[in-house]
Short mmCIF file of C-alpha atoms and ligand atoms in Angstrom, two decimals:
data_model
loop_
_atom_site.label_atom_id
_atom_site.label_comp_id
_atom_site.label_asym_id
_atom_site.label_seq_id
_atom_site.Cartn_x
_atom_site.Cartn_y
_atom_site.Cartn_z
CA UNK A 1 26.04 -39.86 -44.26
CA UNK A 2 25.03 -40.68 -40.96
CA UNK A 3 28.05 -42.68 -38.83
CA UNK A 4 30.83 -40.90 -41.01
CA UNK A 5 31.72 -37.20 -39.03
CA UNK A 6 34.26 -35.77 -41.42
CA UNK A 7 36.95 -35.67 -38.13
CA UNK A 8 38.98 -38.37 -39.16
CA UNK A 9 40.50 -39.22 -35.73
CA UNK A 10 37.58 -37.77 -33.45
CA UNK A 11 35.19 -40.94 -31.98
CA UNK A 12 31.67 -39.36 -30.94
CA UNK A 13 29.48 -41.77 -28.86
CA UNK A 14 26.41 -41.49 -28.12
CA UNK A 15 25.53 -43.43 -25.12
CA UNK A 16 22.45 -44.60 -23.46
CA UNK A 17 21.93 -45.90 -20.10
CA UNK A 18 18.73 -47.52 -18.50
CA UNK A 19 19.46 -50.32 -16.58
CA UNK A 20 17.90 -49.46 -13.25
CA UNK A 21 16.13 -46.15 -11.82
CA UNK A 22 18.11 -43.80 -14.21
CA UNK A 23 17.57 -42.48 -17.35
CA UNK A 24 20.62 -41.32 -18.81
CA UNK A 25 22.08 -40.22 -22.33
CA UNK A 26 25.26 -38.59 -22.79
CA UNK A 27 28.07 -37.60 -25.89
CA UNK A 28 31.76 -38.58 -25.18
CA UNK A 29 34.87 -37.40 -27.61
CA UNK A 30 37.16 -40.24 -27.87
CA UNK A 31 36.51 -42.05 -25.14
CA UNK A 32 37.54 -39.65 -22.22
CA UNK A 33 36.06 -35.94 -23.13
CA UNK A 34 32.52 -35.73 -21.74
CA UNK A 35 30.34 -33.31 -24.00
CA UNK A 36 27.40 -33.79 -22.04
CA UNK A 37 25.96 -35.95 -19.51
CA UNK A 38 22.29 -35.91 -19.14
CA UNK A 39 20.50 -38.27 -16.14
CA UNK A 40 17.09 -38.05 -14.94
CA UNK A 41 17.26 -39.73 -11.76
CA UNK A 42 13.63 -41.41 -10.94
CA UNK A 43 14.91 -41.53 -7.12
CA UNK A 44 12.10 -39.11 -5.58
CA UNK A 45 9.11 -41.70 -7.55
CA UNK A 46 10.79 -44.97 -6.07
CA UNK A 47 11.27 -42.91 -2.52
CA UNK A 48 7.58 -43.07 -1.80
CA UNK A 49 7.97 -47.17 -2.02
CA UNK A 50 11.16 -47.62 -0.25
CA UNK A 51 13.26 -49.35 -3.05
CA UNK A 52 13.31 -49.44 -7.03
CA UNK A 53 9.76 -50.60 -8.71
CA UNK A 54 10.81 -52.13 -11.99
CA UNK A 55 7.66 -51.69 -13.49
CA UNK A 56 7.39 -48.13 -12.54
CA UNK A 57 11.29 -47.36 -13.64
CA UNK A 58 10.40 -48.96 -17.34
CA UNK A 59 7.16 -46.64 -17.60
CA UNK A 60 9.23 -43.79 -16.45
CA UNK A 61 12.11 -44.81 -18.76
CA UNK A 62 9.74 -44.94 -22.04
CA UNK A 63 8.69 -41.29 -20.90
CA UNK A 64 11.87 -39.73 -20.72
CA UNK A 65 14.12 -41.55 -22.53
CA UNK A 66 14.09 -39.39 -25.95
CA UNK A 67 13.99 -36.09 -24.08
CA UNK A 68 17.32 -37.36 -22.47
CA UNK A 69 18.81 -38.51 -25.22
CA UNK A 70 17.65 -35.10 -27.41
CA UNK A 71 19.15 -33.00 -24.54
CA UNK A 72 22.63 -35.01 -24.34
CA UNK A 73 22.79 -34.23 -28.19
CA UNK A 74 22.13 -30.55 -27.64
CA UNK A 75 24.10 -30.01 -25.07
CA UNK A 76 27.32 -31.44 -27.17
CA UNK A 77 26.29 -28.73 -29.83
CA UNK A 78 25.59 -32.00 -32.10
CA UNK A 79 23.09 -33.96 -34.10
CA UNK A 80 23.22 -37.35 -34.98
CA UNK A 81 24.96 -36.98 -38.27
CA UNK A 82 27.96 -36.09 -36.20
CA UNK A 83 27.80 -39.16 -33.74
CA UNK A 84 30.16 -42.00 -35.00
CA UNK A 85 28.42 -44.77 -32.70
CA UNK A 86 25.74 -45.38 -30.38
CA UNK A 87 26.65 -47.33 -26.97
CA UNK A 88 24.17 -48.69 -24.93
CA UNK A 89 23.67 -51.19 -21.91
CA UNK A 90 22.42 -54.09 -22.47
CA UNK A 91 23.05 -55.93 -18.78
CA UNK A 92 22.85 -56.52 -16.57
CA UNK A 93 19.99 -54.88 -14.85
CA UNK A 94 16.31 -54.84 -14.66
CA UNK A 95 14.85 -56.70 -17.86
CA UNK A 96 12.08 -53.71 -18.84
CA UNK A 97 14.30 -51.37 -17.98
CA UNK A 98 17.21 -51.78 -20.02
CA UNK A 99 14.60 -53.11 -23.08
CA UNK A 100 13.92 -49.34 -23.35
CA UNK A 101 17.33 -48.18 -23.85
CA UNK A 102 18.28 -50.95 -25.80
CA UNK A 103 15.16 -50.54 -27.96
CA UNK A 104 16.19 -46.75 -28.53
CA UNK A 105 19.55 -46.93 -29.25
CA UNK A 106 18.85 -49.77 -32.19
CA UNK A 107 15.77 -47.61 -33.46
CA UNK A 108 18.36 -45.01 -33.76
CA UNK A 109 20.70 -46.99 -35.35
CA UNK A 110 18.29 -48.58 -37.85
CA UNK A 111 17.16 -45.30 -39.06
CA UNK A 112 20.43 -44.04 -39.36
CA UNK A 113 22.88 -46.41 -40.05
CA UNK A 114 25.23 -45.68 -36.92
CA UNK A 115 26.83 -48.39 -35.65
CA UNK A 116 25.52 -50.22 -32.60
CA UNK A 117 27.77 -51.08 -29.81
CA UNK A 118 26.27 -52.92 -26.59
CA UNK A 119 28.08 -52.26 -23.26
CA UNK A 120 27.98 -54.13 -20.06
CA UNK A 121 27.06 -51.82 -17.20
CA UNK A 122 30.52 -52.92 -15.12
CA UNK A 123 32.38 -52.23 -17.98
CA UNK A 124 30.79 -49.04 -17.90
CA UNK A 125 31.29 -48.26 -14.38
CA UNK A 126 34.88 -49.24 -14.51
CA UNK A 127 35.43 -46.80 -17.60
CA UNK A 128 34.03 -44.20 -15.56
CA UNK A 129 37.78 -43.77 -14.23
CA UNK A 130 39.01 -42.80 -17.54
CA UNK A 131 37.00 -39.97 -17.75
CA UNK A 132 38.88 -37.50 -15.31
CA UNK A 133 42.29 -39.44 -15.42
CA UNK A 134 43.92 -38.96 -18.64
CA UNK A 135 46.67 -40.93 -17.77
CA UNK A 136 45.25 -43.87 -16.40
CA UNK A 137 45.59 -47.01 -18.53
CA UNK A 138 45.57 -50.73 -18.14
CA UNK A 139 46.47 -52.55 -16.25
CA UNK A 140 45.73 -51.96 -12.56
CA UNK A 141 43.23 -53.68 -10.01
CA UNK A 142 39.36 -51.99 -9.52
CA UNK A 143 37.26 -52.85 -6.96
CA UNK A 144 33.48 -52.31 -8.23
CA UNK A 145 31.03 -51.83 -5.53
CA UNK A 146 27.52 -51.01 -6.55
CA UNK A 147 24.00 -51.84 -5.65
CA UNK A 148 23.93 -55.27 -7.56
CA UNK A 149 27.55 -56.50 -7.34
CA UNK A 150 31.15 -56.38 -5.37
CA UNK A 151 33.92 -57.28 -7.60
CA UNK A 152 37.39 -57.14 -7.52
CA UNK A 153 39.45 -57.32 -10.94
CA UNK A 154 42.21 -56.95 -12.41
CA UNK A 155 41.83 -54.50 -15.66
CA UNK A 156 44.21 -56.33 -18.01
CA UNK A 157 43.71 -54.24 -21.26
CA UNK A 158 40.52 -51.88 -22.10
CA UNK A 159 37.58 -54.42 -21.69
CA UNK A 160 39.35 -57.06 -20.94
CA UNK A 161 39.07 -58.23 -17.29
CA UNK A 162 40.37 -61.13 -14.88
CA UNK A 163 38.10 -61.58 -11.63
CA UNK A 164 39.60 -61.90 -8.50
CA UNK A 165 36.75 -61.95 -6.28
CA UNK A 166 32.71 -61.28 -6.20
CA UNK A 167 30.29 -61.73 -3.21
CA UNK A 168 29.06 -64.35 -2.19
CA UNK A 169 26.07 -62.86 -1.22
CA UNK A 170 24.57 -59.48 -0.97
CA UNK A 171 26.54 -56.77 -2.87
CA UNK A 172 28.04 -54.08 -0.93
CA UNK A 173 25.14 -51.32 -2.11
CA UNK A 174 22.63 -53.69 -1.15
CA UNK A 175 23.74 -54.16 2.36
CA UNK A 176 23.70 -50.33 2.59
CA UNK A 177 20.37 -50.03 1.31
CA UNK A 178 19.04 -52.97 3.62
CA UNK A 179 20.98 -51.57 6.75
CA UNK A 180 19.57 -48.12 6.00
CA UNK A 181 15.69 -49.41 5.68
CA UNK A 182 16.21 -51.54 9.13
CA UNK A 183 17.19 -48.39 11.14
CA UNK A 184 14.59 -46.38 9.48
CA UNK A 185 16.55 -44.29 7.21
CA UNK A 186 14.82 -45.18 4.03
CA UNK A 187 15.66 -45.09 0.40
CA UNK A 188 18.33 -44.52 -1.15
CA UNK A 189 20.14 -46.04 1.86
CA UNK A 190 23.89 -45.59 0.94
CA UNK A 191 24.27 -42.00 0.76
CA UNK A 192 21.66 -41.62 3.94
CA UNK A 193 23.99 -43.90 6.00
CA UNK A 194 27.17 -42.11 4.79
CA UNK A 195 25.45 -38.72 5.95
CA UNK A 196 24.63 -40.05 9.28
CA UNK A 197 27.82 -42.23 10.13
CA UNK A 198 29.40 -38.78 10.22
CA UNK A 199 27.90 -37.93 13.44
CA UNK A 200 28.37 -41.63 14.84
CA UNK A 201 31.11 -43.44 16.29
CA UNK A 202 32.56 -46.34 14.11
CA UNK A 203 33.83 -48.29 17.08
CA UNK A 204 30.93 -48.11 19.05
CA UNK A 205 29.29 -51.57 17.88
CA UNK A 206 31.72 -54.37 16.89
CA UNK A 207 30.07 -55.92 13.70
CA UNK A 208 32.01 -58.84 12.35
CA UNK A 209 34.23 -58.62 9.04
CA UNK A 210 33.84 -61.63 7.07
CA UNK A 211 36.04 -63.43 5.19
CA UNK A 212 35.43 -66.46 2.55
CA UNK A 213 37.63 -69.37 3.50
CA UNK A 214 38.01 -70.82 -0.26
CA UNK A 215 38.82 -67.09 -1.82
CA UNK A 216 40.53 -64.59 -0.04
CA UNK A 217 39.38 -61.77 -2.69
CA UNK A 218 35.45 -62.96 -2.44
CA UNK A 219 33.22 -60.81 -0.31
CA UNK A 220 30.15 -61.76 1.78
CA UNK A 221 27.90 -59.00 3.55
CA UNK A 222 25.05 -61.03 4.54
CA UNK A 223 26.57 -61.79 8.04
CA UNK A 224 26.97 -58.35 8.66
CA UNK A 225 23.52 -57.44 7.56
CA UNK A 226 22.22 -60.17 10.09
CA UNK A 227 24.41 -58.99 12.63
CA UNK A 228 23.08 -55.44 12.55
CA UNK A 229 18.93 -56.59 12.17
CA UNK A 230 19.95 -58.83 15.59
CA UNK A 231 21.80 -55.59 17.16
CA UNK A 232 18.54 -53.73 16.62
CA UNK A 233 16.25 -56.52 17.67
CA UNK A 234 18.29 -57.10 20.85
CA UNK A 235 18.33 -53.38 21.86
CA UNK A 236 14.30 -53.56 21.23
CA UNK A 237 13.81 -56.52 23.58
CA UNK A 238 15.97 -54.92 26.11
CA UNK A 239 14.47 -51.40 25.77
CA UNK A 240 17.04 -50.03 25.16
CA UNK A 241 17.50 -46.81 22.93
CA UNK A 242 19.13 -47.02 19.77
CA UNK A 243 21.91 -44.13 18.41
CA UNK A 244 21.42 -44.71 14.40
CA UNK A 245 24.30 -42.43 14.01
CA UNK A 246 26.85 -45.16 16.05
CA UNK A 247 25.01 -48.05 13.93
CA UNK A 248 25.53 -46.26 10.59
CA UNK A 249 29.09 -45.50 11.70
CA UNK A 250 29.95 -49.09 12.77
CA UNK A 251 28.02 -50.96 10.02
CA UNK A 252 30.08 -48.59 7.54
CA UNK A 253 33.30 -49.27 8.92
CA UNK A 254 32.71 -52.61 8.86
CA UNK A 255 31.75 -52.18 5.18
CA UNK A 256 34.72 -50.28 4.56
CA UNK A 257 37.23 -52.32 6.37
CA UNK A 258 36.27 -55.42 4.23
CA UNK A 259 36.72 -53.56 0.95
CA UNK A 260 39.92 -51.79 2.03
CA UNK A 261 41.68 -54.95 2.88
CA UNK A 262 40.84 -57.24 0.23
CA UNK A 263 41.66 -54.52 -2.43
CA UNK A 264 44.86 -53.51 -0.98
CA UNK A 265 45.77 -57.22 -0.73
CA UNK A 266 45.11 -57.73 -4.42
CA UNK A 267 46.68 -54.41 -5.68
CA UNK A 268 49.72 -56.00 -3.64
CA UNK A 269 49.58 -59.28 -5.17
CA UNK A 270 49.47 -57.93 -8.38
CA UNK A 271 52.29 -55.09 -8.34
CA UNK A 272 50.80 -52.97 -10.85
CA UNK A 273 51.05 -50.10 -8.36
CA UNK A 274 47.57 -48.62 -9.70
CA UNK A 275 44.11 -48.93 -7.84
CA UNK A 276 40.40 -47.69 -9.04
CA UNK A 277 37.29 -47.99 -7.45
CA UNK A 278 33.86 -47.77 -9.33
CA UNK A 279 29.96 -48.15 -8.59
CA UNK A 280 27.41 -46.70 -6.68
CA UNK A 281 29.33 -47.14 -3.29
CA UNK A 282 32.70 -45.26 -4.37
CA UNK A 283 31.03 -42.30 -4.09
CA UNK A 284 31.09 -43.11 -0.43
CA UNK A 285 33.09 -40.31 1.36
CA UNK A 286 34.47 -42.99 4.60
CA UNK A 287 35.55 -45.27 1.61
CA UNK A 288 36.97 -42.92 -0.49
CA UNK A 289 38.85 -41.08 2.91
CA UNK A 290 40.35 -44.84 3.77
CA UNK A 291 41.71 -46.18 0.23
CA UNK A 292 43.24 -42.46 0.27
CA UNK A 293 44.84 -42.86 3.38
CA UNK A 294 45.90 -46.77 2.44
CA UNK A 295 47.02 -45.77 -0.90
CA UNK A 296 49.23 -42.98 -0.35
CA UNK A 297 50.71 -44.91 2.71
CA UNK A 298 51.52 -47.96 0.18
CA UNK A 299 53.08 -45.89 -2.60
CA UNK A 300 49.73 -47.17 -4.69
CA UNK A 301 48.53 -44.49 -6.99
CA UNK A 302 44.55 -44.20 -6.24
CA UNK A 303 42.01 -43.47 -8.81
CA UNK A 304 38.17 -42.62 -8.17
CA UNK A 305 35.50 -41.35 -10.20
CA UNK A 306 33.66 -37.82 -8.82
CA UNK A 307 30.92 -39.21 -7.33
CA UNK A 308 28.47 -38.02 -10.51
CA UNK A 309 30.23 -40.44 -12.28
CA UNK A 310 30.15 -43.36 -9.75
CA UNK A 311 26.24 -43.45 -9.60
CA UNK A 312 24.45 -44.69 -12.99
CA UNK A 313 24.95 -42.40 -15.46
CA UNK A 314 25.81 -42.65 -19.57
CA UNK A 315 29.07 -41.12 -19.95
CA UNK A 316 30.53 -44.00 -17.99
CA UNK A 317 28.82 -45.98 -20.99
CA UNK A 318 30.19 -44.13 -23.49
CA UNK A 319 33.74 -44.24 -22.47
CA UNK A 320 33.30 -48.08 -22.24
CA UNK A 321 31.44 -48.13 -25.40
CA UNK A 322 34.71 -46.06 -27.67
CA UNK A 323 36.94 -48.62 -26.34
CA UNK A 324 34.43 -51.60 -27.56
CA UNK A 325 34.11 -49.56 -30.62
CA UNK A 326 38.22 -49.22 -30.99
CA UNK A 327 38.62 -52.50 -30.84
CA UNK A 328 35.66 -53.40 -33.56
CA UNK A 329 33.00 -54.58 -31.33
CA UNK A 330 29.47 -53.82 -33.69
CA UNK A 331 26.33 -55.29 -32.25
CA UNK A 332 23.18 -56.14 -34.71
CA UNK A 333 19.58 -55.00 -34.60
CA UNK A 334 19.17 -58.50 -32.93
CA UNK A 335 20.90 -56.91 -29.93
CA UNK A 336 18.60 -58.00 -26.43
CA UNK A 337 18.45 -56.72 -23.00
CA UNK A 338 20.51 -59.48 -20.72
CA UNK A 339 19.72 -58.77 -17.09
CA UNK A 340 22.22 -61.53 -15.95
CA UNK A 341 24.88 -60.73 -18.42
CA UNK A 342 27.90 -61.61 -16.74
CA UNK A 343 31.35 -59.54 -17.00
CA UNK A 344 33.66 -62.81 -18.38
CA UNK A 345 31.23 -61.84 -21.08
CA UNK A 346 32.39 -58.88 -22.02
CA UNK A 347 35.68 -60.30 -23.22
CA UNK A 348 34.09 -62.49 -25.46
CA UNK A 349 36.03 -62.33 -28.83
CA UNK A 350 34.65 -59.72 -31.64
CA UNK A 351 33.02 -60.83 -34.99
O1 KG4 B 401 26.11 -48.00 -9.14
P1 KG4 B 401 25.01 -47.95 -8.79
O2 KG4 B 401 24.47 -46.43 -9.01
O3 KG4 B 401 23.53 -48.91 -9.32
C1 KG4 B 401 23.92 -49.98 -9.31
O4 KG4 B 401 24.45 -50.37 -10.79
O5 KG4 B 401 23.42 -50.52 -8.81
O6 KG4 B 401 24.92 -48.11 -7.60
C2 KG4 B 401 24.12 -47.75 -6.76
C3 KG4 B 401 24.08 -48.62 -4.98
C4 KG4 B 401 23.17 -48.18 -3.88
O7 KG4 B 401 22.88 -49.40 -3.34
C5 KG4 B 401 23.40 -46.96 -3.34
O8 KG4 B 401 23.25 -47.10 -1.58
C6 KG4 B 401 24.68 -46.86 -3.49
O9 KG4 B 401 25.12 -47.35 -4.74
N1 KG4 B 401 25.46 -45.90 -3.06
C7 KG4 B 401 25.95 -45.71 -1.84
C8 KG4 B 401 26.21 -44.20 -1.62
N2 KG4 B 401 25.90 -44.15 -3.12
C9 KG4 B 401 25.16 -44.49 -3.72
N3 KG4 B 401 26.50 -46.23 -0.96
C10 KG4 B 401 27.42 -45.85 0.39
N4 KG4 B 401 27.64 -44.34 0.12
C11 KG4 B 401 27.11 -43.80 -0.86
N5 KG4 B 401 27.35 -42.39 -0.29
ZN1 ZN B 402 25.21 -49.34 -11.74
#
């Protein structure tokens, strides 16, 4: 029978992720051990257009999804007969892109009877921390900073989140991408700013660090983005040369300062002594270094996934999917892509 492997206590999750521009599949054993992690990145394709083109992303996902799933099973030396459950990202993300992964997962589940578990993308990002830190268990505080989200959350239990702060406007990664475009670095912006900033002076330009009056844990990055654009316009009007590296380093420092300050005050207020980061921006070298230092100085244990597990991948969906499966979450073939799925909806009681 499919979905009933012989090894009693072993749960093999086949995970699928296609929410944006990576077509990814992975096999994860017992939530923490990655047996395979296949990522087909569409970055070179979208670079031509300076950003992700949703229609092109969906088409490419369709072309690649079966190959990626087959390779994930082959790399893990398993077949569908060994798989306990299929976990798939069903939101948030680009609707056409999500639909490809959801349809593939539903088709496999329908054909084999293997249980289907829909996973929230951000639950996946946070759960990437479980993969390389076997000792990490909730509760802890986590900062999620990606292209679409900036959330500061308390992880009460596996898949159980209390949101302390969110961004009021742009996500941190979105700010990186927009500023990179403005200074002529192109797409993908985050990694390019990260590299260039190493040669710049982070104190060169005093960009603002926004505070949100109503909630000290909320973020706002649109003012910072406008400040960079104003600075660039001002230089242009005065005929002054722009030092790209200084702009990159000063902008990055402003983002890092805000993320670190908000996160550490949340960690100290919660008193767990454990802090994790997640999402594409969590691979930023200056952010990681700043958190290493700040956490060490305060006796806080700092967790972060390897860069490849920070940006979109399916292993993280396998980790989250395992804990969802274990708490009884099962989805039917009516599972649909939900482009604006809220993190609060992860906590919904199981049927
Ligand atoms: O988590 P992710 O792969 O996709 C989303 O769920 O959005 O995050 C992508 C975001 C992009 O905005 C990208 O510019 C940013 O993460 N990013 C970085 C770095 N690597 C990726 N931002 C800053 N520094 C990096 N090294
Ligand atoms: Zn993501």
